[in-house]
Coordinates of C-alpha atoms in Angstrom, one line a residue:
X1 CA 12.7 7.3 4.7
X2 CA 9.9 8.7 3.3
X3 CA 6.8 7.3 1.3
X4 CA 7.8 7.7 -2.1
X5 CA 11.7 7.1 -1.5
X6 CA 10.1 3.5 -0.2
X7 CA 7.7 2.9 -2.7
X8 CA 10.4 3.7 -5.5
X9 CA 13.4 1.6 -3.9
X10 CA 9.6 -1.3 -3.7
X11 CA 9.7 -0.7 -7.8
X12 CA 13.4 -0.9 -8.3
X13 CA 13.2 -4.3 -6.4
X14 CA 10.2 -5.9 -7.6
X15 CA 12.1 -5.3 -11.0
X16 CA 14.8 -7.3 -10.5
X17 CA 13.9 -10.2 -8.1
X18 CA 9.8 -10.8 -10.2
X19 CA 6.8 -10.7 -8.4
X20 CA 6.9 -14.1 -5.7
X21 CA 10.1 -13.0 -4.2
X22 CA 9.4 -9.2 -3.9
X23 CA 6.1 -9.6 -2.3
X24 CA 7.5 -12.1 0.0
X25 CA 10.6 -9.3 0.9
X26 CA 7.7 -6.9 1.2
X27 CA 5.8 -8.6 3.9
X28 CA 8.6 -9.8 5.9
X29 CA 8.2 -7.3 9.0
X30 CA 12.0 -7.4 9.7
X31 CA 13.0 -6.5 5.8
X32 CA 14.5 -3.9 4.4
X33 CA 11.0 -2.5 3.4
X34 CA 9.9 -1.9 7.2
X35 CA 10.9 0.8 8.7
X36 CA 8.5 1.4 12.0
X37 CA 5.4 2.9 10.5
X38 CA 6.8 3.2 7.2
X39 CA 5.7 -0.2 5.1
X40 CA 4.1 -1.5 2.1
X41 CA 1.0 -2.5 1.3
X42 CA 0.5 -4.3 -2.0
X43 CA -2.5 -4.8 -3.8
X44 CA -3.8 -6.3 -7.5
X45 CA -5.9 -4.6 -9.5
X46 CA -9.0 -6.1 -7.9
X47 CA -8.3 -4.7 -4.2
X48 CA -7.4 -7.7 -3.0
X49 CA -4.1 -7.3 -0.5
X50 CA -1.0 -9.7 -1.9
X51 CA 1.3 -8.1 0.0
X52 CA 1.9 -6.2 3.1
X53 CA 4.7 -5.4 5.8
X54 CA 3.2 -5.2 9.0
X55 CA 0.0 -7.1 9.2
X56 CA 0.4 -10.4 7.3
X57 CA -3.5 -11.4 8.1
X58 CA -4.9 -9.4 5.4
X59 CA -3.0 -11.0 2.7
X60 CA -5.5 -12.2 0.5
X61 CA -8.2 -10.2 1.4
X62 CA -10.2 -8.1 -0.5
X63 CA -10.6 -4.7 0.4
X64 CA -12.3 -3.3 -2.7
X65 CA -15.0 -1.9 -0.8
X66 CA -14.0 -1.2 2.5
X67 CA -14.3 2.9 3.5
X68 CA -12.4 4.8 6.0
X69 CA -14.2 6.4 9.1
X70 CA -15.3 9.6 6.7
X71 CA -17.2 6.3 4.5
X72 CA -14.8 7.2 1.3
X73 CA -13.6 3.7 -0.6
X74 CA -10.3 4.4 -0.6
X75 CA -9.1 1.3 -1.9
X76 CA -11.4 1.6 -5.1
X77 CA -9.4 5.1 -5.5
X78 CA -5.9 3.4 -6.1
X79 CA -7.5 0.7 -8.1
X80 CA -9.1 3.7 -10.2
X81 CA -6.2 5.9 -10.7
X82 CA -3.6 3.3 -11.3
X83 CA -5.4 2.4 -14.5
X84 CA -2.2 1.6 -16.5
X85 CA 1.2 0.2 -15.6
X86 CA 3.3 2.6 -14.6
X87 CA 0.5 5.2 -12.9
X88 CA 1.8 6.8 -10.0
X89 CA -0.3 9.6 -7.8
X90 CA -1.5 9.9 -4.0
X91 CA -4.9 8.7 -2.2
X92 CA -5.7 10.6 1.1
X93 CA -7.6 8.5 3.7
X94 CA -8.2 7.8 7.7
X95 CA -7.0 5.1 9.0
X96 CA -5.8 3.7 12.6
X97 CA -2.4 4.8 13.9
X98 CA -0.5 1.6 15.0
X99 CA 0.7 2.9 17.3
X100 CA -1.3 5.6 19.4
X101 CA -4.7 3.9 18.0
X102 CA -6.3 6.8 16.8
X103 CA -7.8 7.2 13.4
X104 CA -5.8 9.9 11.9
X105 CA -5.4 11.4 8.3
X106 CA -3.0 9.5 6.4
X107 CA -1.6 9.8 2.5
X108 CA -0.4 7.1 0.7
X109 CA 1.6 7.0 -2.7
X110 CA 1.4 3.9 -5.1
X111 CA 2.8 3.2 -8.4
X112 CA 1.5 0.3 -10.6
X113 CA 3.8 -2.4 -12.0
X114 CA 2.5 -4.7 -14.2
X115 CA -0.8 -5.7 -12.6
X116 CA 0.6 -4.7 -8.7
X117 CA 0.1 -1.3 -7.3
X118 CA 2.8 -0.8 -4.6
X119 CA 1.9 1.7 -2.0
X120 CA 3.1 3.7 1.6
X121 CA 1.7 5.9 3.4
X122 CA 2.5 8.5 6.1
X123 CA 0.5 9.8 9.1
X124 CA -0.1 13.3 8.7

């Protein structure tokens, strides 16, 4: 499944169960919205993570100014460009593969709801 079929079926959901039970769904590592290095990570309009499928330790943290390894603030980036409900678009970054460890490109697609901005990303 890729990025933005997950992110869209994310919208569809958050839709009709509200906000408390979606992000919940979202973060559970065995839902339907995990899918090995496919996942969710939710965030509010401050950068501070409210949801997220595989690592439930940075749930309430805020990652406003954190950079990747190339010192861009990608988090400021989604905050910026979801500037209204209902903004969707990409945000390129570094990050750690979970799985081989490395810090590889990756590309993430959000789109905001209400005051949420729902994002996956892929390895490239």
């Amino acid at each position: 499944e890729s990025s933005v079929a997950l992110v869209k079926k994310a919208v569809v959901y958050y839709k009709q169960v509200g906000k408390e039970k979606a992000l919940e769904e979202f973060s559970n590592p065995n839902g339907k919205f995990v899918d090995g290095e496919n996942y969710l990570s939710i965030y509010d309009m401050k950068g501070t993570v409210i949801g997220h499928g595989v690592n439930k330790a940075l749930i309430g943290k805020n990652l406003y100014d954190l950079k990747d390894s190339s010192d861009k603030y990608f988090i400021r980036e989604f905050v910026q460009k979801a500037d209204k409900p209902g903004a969707t678009g990409w945000v390129e970054y570094h990050w750690t593969h979970p799985i081989s460890k490395k810090n590889e490109p990756k590309a993430a697609y959000f789109v905001r709801v209400e005051d949420v901005i729902i994002q996956a990303g892929y390895y490239k």
